Short mmCIF file of C-alpha atoms in Angstrom, two decimals:
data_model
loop_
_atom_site.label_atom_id
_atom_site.label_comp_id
_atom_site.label_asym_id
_atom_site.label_seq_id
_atom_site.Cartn_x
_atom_site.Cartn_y
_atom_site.Cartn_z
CA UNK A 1335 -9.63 6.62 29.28
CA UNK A 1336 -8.50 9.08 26.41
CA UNK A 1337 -5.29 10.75 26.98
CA UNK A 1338 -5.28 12.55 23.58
CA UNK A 1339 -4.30 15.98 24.73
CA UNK A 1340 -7.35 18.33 22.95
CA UNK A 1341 -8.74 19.75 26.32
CA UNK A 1342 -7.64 23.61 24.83
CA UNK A 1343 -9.01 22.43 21.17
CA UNK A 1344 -11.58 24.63 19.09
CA UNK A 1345 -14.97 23.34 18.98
CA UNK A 1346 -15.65 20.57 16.28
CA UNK A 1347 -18.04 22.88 14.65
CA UNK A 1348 -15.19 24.72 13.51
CA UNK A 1349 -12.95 22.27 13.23
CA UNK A 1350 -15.19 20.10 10.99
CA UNK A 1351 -16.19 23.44 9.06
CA UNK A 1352 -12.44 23.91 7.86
CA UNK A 1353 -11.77 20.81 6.81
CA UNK A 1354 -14.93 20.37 4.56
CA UNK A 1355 -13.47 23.99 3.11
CA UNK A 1356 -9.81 22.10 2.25
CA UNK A 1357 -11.34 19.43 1.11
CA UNK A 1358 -12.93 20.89 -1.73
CA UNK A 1359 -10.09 23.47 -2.43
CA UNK A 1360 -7.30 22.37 -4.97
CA UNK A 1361 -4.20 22.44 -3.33
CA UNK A 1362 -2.55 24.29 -6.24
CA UNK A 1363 0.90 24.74 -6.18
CA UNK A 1364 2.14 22.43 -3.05
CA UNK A 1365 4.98 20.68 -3.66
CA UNK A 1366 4.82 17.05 -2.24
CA UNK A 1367 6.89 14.24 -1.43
CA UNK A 1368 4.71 11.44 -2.16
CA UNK A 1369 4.98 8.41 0.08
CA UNK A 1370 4.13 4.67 -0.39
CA UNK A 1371 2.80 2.42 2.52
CA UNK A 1372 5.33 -0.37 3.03
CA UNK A 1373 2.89 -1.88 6.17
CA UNK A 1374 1.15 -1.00 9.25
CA UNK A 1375 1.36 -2.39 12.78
CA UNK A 1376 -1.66 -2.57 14.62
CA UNK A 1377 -1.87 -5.36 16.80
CA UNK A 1378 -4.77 -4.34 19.54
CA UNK A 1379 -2.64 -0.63 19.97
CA UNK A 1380 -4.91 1.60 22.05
CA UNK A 1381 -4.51 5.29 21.55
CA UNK A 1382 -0.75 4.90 20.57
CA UNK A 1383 1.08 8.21 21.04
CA UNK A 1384 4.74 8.12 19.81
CA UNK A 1385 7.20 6.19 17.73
CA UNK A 1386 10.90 5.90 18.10
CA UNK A 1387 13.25 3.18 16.00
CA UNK A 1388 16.99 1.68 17.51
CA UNK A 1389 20.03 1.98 15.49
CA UNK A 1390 19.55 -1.98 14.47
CA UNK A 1391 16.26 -1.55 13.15
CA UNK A 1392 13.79 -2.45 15.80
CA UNK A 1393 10.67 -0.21 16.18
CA UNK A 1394 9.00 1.08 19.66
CA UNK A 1395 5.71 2.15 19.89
CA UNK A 1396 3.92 3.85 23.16
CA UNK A 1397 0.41 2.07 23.27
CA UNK A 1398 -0.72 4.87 25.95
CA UNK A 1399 -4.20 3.34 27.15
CA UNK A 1400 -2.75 -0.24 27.73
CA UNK A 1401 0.61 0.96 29.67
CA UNK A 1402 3.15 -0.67 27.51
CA UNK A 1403 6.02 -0.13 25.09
CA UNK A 1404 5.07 -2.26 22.50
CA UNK A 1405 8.60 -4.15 19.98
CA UNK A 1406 8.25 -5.14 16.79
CA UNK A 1407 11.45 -5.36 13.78
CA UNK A 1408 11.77 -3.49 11.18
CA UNK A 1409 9.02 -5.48 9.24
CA UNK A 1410 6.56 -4.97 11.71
CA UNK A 1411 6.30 -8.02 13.22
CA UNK A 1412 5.86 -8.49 17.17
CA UNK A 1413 8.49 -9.33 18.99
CA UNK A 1414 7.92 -8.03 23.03
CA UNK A 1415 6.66 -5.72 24.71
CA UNK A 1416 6.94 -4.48 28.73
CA UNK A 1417 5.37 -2.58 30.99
CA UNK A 1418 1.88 -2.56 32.64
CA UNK A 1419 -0.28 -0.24 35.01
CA UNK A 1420 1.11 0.59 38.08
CA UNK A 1421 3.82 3.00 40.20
CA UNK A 1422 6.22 0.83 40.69
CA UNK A 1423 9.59 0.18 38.52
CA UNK A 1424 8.41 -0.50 35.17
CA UNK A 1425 5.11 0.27 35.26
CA UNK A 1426 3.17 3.31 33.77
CA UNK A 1427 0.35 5.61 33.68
CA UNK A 1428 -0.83 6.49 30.58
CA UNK A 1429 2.70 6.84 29.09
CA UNK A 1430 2.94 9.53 25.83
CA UNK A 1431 6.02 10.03 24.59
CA UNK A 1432 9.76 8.13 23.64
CA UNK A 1433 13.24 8.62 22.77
CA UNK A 1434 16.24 6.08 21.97
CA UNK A 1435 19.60 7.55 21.51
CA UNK A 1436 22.41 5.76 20.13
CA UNK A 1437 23.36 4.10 23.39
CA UNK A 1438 20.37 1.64 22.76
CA UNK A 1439 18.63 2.35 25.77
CA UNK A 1440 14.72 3.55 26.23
CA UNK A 1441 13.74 6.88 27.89
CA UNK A 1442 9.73 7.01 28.14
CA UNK A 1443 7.68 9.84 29.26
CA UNK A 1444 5.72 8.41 32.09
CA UNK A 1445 3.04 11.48 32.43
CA UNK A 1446 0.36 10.03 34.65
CA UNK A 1447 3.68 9.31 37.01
CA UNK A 1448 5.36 12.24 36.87
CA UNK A 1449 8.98 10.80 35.87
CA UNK A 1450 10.67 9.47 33.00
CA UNK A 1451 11.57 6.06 32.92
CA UNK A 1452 14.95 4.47 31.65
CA UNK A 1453 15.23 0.99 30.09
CA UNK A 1454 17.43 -1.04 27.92
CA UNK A 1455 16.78 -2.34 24.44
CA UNK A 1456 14.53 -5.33 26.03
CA UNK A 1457 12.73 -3.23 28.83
CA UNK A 1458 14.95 -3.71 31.51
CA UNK A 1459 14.03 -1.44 34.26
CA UNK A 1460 17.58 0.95 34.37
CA UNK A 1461 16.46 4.21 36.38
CA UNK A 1462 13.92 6.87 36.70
CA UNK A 1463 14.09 10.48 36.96
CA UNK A 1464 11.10 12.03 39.06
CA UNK A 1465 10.37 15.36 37.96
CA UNK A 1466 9.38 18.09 40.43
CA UNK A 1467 6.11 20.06 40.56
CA UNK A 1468 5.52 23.80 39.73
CA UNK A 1469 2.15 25.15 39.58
CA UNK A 1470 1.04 21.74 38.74
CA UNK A 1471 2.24 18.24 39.18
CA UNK A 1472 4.73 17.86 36.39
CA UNK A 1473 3.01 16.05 33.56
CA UNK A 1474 6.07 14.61 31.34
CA UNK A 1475 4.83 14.08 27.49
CA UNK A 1476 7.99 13.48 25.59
CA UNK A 1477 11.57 13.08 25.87
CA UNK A 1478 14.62 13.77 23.96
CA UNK A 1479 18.50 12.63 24.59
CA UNK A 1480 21.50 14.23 24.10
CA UNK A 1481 24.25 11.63 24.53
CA UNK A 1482 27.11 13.29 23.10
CA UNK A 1483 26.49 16.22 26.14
CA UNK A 1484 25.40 13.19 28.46
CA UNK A 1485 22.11 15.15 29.02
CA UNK A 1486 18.59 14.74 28.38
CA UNK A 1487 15.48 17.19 27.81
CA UNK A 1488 11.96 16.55 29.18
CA UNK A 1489 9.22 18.40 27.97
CA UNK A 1490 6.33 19.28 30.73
CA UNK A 1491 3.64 19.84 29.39
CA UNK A 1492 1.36 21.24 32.12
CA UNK A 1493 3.94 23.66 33.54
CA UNK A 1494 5.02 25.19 29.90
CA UNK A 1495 8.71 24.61 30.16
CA UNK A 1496 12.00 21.86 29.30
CA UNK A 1497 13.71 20.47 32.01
CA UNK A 1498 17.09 19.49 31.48
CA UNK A 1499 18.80 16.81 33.23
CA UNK A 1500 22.31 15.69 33.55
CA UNK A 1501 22.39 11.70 32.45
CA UNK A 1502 25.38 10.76 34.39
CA UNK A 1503 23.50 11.83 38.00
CA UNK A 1504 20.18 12.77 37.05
CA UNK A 1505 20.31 15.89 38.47
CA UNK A 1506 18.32 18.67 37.11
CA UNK A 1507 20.34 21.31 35.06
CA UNK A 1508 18.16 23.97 34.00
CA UNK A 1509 15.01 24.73 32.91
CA UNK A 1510 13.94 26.45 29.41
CA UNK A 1511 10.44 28.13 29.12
CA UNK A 1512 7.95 30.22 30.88
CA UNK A 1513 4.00 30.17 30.05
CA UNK A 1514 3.02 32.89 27.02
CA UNK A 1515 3.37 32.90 23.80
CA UNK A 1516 6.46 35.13 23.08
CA UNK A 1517 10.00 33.62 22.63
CA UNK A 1518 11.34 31.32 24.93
CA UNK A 1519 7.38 30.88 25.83
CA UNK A 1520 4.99 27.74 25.89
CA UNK A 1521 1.88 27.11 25.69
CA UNK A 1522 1.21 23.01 26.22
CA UNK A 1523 4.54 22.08 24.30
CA UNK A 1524 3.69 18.49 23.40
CA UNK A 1525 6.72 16.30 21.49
CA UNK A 1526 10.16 17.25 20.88
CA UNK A 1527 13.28 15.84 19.17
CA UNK A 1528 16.79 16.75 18.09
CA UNK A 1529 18.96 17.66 14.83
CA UNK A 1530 22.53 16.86 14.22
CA UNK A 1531 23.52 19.65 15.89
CA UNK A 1532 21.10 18.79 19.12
CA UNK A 1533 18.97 21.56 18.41
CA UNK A 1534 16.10 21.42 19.86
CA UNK A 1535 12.73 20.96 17.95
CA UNK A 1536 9.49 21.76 20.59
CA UNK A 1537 6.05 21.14 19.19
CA UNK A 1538 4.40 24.07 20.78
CA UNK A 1539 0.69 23.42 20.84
CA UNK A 1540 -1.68 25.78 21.36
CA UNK A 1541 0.67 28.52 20.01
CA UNK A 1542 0.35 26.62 16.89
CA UNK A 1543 4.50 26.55 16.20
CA UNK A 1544 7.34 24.48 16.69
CA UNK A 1545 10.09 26.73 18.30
CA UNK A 1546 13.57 25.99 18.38
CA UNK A 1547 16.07 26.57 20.37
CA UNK A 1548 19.79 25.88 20.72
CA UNK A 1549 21.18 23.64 23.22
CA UNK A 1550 21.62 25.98 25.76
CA UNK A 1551 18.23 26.97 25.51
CA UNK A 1552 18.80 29.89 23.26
CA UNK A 1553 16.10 30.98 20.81
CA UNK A 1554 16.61 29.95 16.74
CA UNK A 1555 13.36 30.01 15.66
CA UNK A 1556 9.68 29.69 15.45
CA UNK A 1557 8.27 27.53 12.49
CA UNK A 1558 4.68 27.97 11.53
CA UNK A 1559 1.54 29.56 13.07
CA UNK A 1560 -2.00 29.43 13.38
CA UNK A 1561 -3.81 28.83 10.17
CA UNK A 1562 -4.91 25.96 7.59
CA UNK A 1563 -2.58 27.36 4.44
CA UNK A 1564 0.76 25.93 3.66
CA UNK A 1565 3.32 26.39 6.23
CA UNK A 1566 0.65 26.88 8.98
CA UNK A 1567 -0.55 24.77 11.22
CA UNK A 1568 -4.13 24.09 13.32
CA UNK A 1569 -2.93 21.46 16.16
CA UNK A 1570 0.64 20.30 15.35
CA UNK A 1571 1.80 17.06 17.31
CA UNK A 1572 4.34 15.95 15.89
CA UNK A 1573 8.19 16.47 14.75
CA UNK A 1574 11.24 14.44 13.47
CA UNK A 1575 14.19 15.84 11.66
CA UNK A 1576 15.74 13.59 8.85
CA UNK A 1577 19.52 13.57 7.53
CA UNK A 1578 19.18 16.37 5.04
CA UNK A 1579 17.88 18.23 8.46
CA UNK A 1580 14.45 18.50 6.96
CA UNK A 1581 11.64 18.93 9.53
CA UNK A 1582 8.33 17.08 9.40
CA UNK A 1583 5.47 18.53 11.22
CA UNK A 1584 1.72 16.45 11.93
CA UNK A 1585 -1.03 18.68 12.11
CA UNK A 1586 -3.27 15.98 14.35
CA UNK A 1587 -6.49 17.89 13.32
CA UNK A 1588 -5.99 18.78 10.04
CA UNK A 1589 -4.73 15.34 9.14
CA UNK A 1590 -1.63 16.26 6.96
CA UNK A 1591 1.86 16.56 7.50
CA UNK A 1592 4.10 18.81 6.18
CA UNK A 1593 8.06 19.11 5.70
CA UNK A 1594 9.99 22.45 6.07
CA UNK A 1595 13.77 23.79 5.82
CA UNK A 1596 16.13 23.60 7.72
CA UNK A 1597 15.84 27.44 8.32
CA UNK A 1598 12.31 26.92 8.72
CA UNK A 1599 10.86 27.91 5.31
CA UNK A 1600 7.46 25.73 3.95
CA UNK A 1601 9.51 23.09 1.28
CA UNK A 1602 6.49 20.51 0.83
CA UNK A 1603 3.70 18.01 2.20
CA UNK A 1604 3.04 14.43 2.10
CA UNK A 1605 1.53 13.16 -1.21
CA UNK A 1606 -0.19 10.37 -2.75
CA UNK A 1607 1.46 9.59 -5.80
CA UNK A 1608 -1.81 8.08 -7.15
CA UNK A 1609 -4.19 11.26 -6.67
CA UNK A 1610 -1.61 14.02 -6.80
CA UNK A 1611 -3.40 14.93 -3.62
CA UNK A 1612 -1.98 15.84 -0.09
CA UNK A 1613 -2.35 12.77 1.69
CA UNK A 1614 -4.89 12.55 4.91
CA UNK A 1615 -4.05 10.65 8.10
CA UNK A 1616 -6.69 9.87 11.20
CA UNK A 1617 -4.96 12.44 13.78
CA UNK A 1618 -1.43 11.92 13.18
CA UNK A 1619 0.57 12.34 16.50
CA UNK A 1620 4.28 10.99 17.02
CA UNK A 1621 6.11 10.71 13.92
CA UNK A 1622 10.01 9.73 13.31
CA UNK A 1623 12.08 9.46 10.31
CA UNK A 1624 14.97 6.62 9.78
CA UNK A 1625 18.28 6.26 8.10
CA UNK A 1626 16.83 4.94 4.97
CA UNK A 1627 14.16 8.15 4.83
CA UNK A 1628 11.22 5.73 6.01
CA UNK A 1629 8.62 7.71 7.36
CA UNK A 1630 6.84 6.42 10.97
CA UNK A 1631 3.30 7.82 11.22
CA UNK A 1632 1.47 7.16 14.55
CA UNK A 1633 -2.43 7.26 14.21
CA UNK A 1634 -3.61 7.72 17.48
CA UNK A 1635 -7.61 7.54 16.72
CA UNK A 1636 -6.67 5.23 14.21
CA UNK A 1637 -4.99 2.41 16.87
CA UNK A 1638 -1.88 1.97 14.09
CA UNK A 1639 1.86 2.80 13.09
CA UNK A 1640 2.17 3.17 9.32
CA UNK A 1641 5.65 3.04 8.19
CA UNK A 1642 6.44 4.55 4.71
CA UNK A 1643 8.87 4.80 1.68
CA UNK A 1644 9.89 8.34 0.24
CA UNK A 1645 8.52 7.57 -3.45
CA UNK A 1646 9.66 11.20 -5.01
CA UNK A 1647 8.57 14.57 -5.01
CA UNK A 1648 6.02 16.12 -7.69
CA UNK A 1649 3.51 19.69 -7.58
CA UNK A 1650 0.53 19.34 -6.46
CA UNK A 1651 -2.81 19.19 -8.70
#
């Protein structure tokens, strides 16, 4: 089964006639920040959908299609994984999207189960949260944790809004969101993570933005908008927020993933140092940046994880 989310997509003819126009314009004047592959972990992933890396190191990845959260360390080598189809405690359906805060434990968007499921480091079955229908079942695809508030945001996708839930009872707070596409609006909001501050960072799909709001649900921000120039986007996935509190946005069509400021100006995209080129990935979805800067690149189409170094920053040819 595919669970790649592209049901509201344009049609490839389109699609494929864009990126045959970018790919034989220079992209003159781009800054980049040019990236080296350090390895990739593939390892019989099936459709893998997010990425999400524990304070010592270890890396998580959600291998949607084959139910499992999949371990490896922080040289990509296997070291568990848990979880397999079902309903019952520690099983999923078609599971998208991840979060682990510095408590060490794993939240996981369990969207064909409506609920979000809690585990420690080794996928120990903690708790779940069961998430409650509004015009449609809810259809968790990502997750992200605030422990310094002790609360945690849920993004549903099918319903257009955040749920917010308080971590020491599980009881829903609030809700943030309503269906259009002004602020405090959604259309399909996808992944979603938080800054220093616990901002929060919501890719908004098909209104081709990531919005941001405060943690009360306030509106910042929008970043982006439809398009295929710098600083716009066509189907954005993805977004992580490093230390500097730069944000990194995939564009899962286009292939490309670009970096903005903190106050949500274009600063760059990711290079190849070789070419001078903006570098292509096979529909970049989940992405994370670490500590150290490395860059975590989930390929969905492309069954792999490619983890990166930061290798400088240069204009592009």
């Amino acid at each position: 089964m595919m669970i790649y989310r592209c049901r509201h997509s344009y049609s490839y003819l389109g699609l494929a006639a864009v990126i045959l126009l970018l790919a034989s314009t220079p992209a003159l004047g781009i800054r980049l920040i040019n990236v080296e592959l350090l390895f990739e972990i593939t390892d019989q992933l099936n459709q893998p959908s997010d990425v999400a890396v524990s304070k010592d190191g270890q890396i998580y990845v959600v291998d949607g299609v084959n139910n499992r959260i999949r371990i490896f360390n922080a040289q990509g080598a296997r070291l568990s994984s848990f979880g397999s189809e079902g309903q019952g405690k520690g099983e999923f359906k078609y599971p998208l999207g991840i979060d682990i805060p510095v408590s060490g434990r794993v939240y996981v968007a369990d969207s064909g189960n409506h609920r979000v499921q809690i585990f420690d480091g080794a996928g120990g079955f903690i708790d779940q949260i069961k998430l409650p229908a509004l015009n449609h079942p809810a259809d968790p695809t990502d997750i992200a944790v605030d422990d310094t508030r002790n609360r945690c945001y849920v993004v549903d996708n099918d319903n257009h809004r955040i749920l917010v839930y308080d971590l020491s009872n599980l009881q829903l707070l609030d809700s943030y969101g309503t269906p259009g596409t002004d602020k405090r609006n959604f259309r399909y909001p996808f992944l979603i993570t938080l800054d220093k501050q616990k901002y929060l960072y919501i890719v908004d799909v098909i209104n081709t933005r990531v919005q941001v709001l405060n943690p009360d649900g306030l509106f910042v921000n929008f970043i982006g908008g439809w398009g295929v120039e710098k600083g716009e986007f066509f189907r954005p996935k993805g977004v992580a927020v490093d230390k500097n509190g730069r944000i990194y946005v995939s564009d899962s069509y286009m292939g490309v993933i670009q970096i903005f400021t903190a106050t949500g100006e274009f600063y760059a995209a990711i290079g190849e140092p070789a070419s001078g080129k903006v570098k292509k990935f096979k529909t970049p979805v989940g992405i994370y940046v670490d500590q150290r800067n490395r860059l975590y690149v989930v390929e969905m189409f492309a069954n792999k994880v490619g983890v990166y170094r930061q290798v400088g920053e240069t204009d592009s040819k």
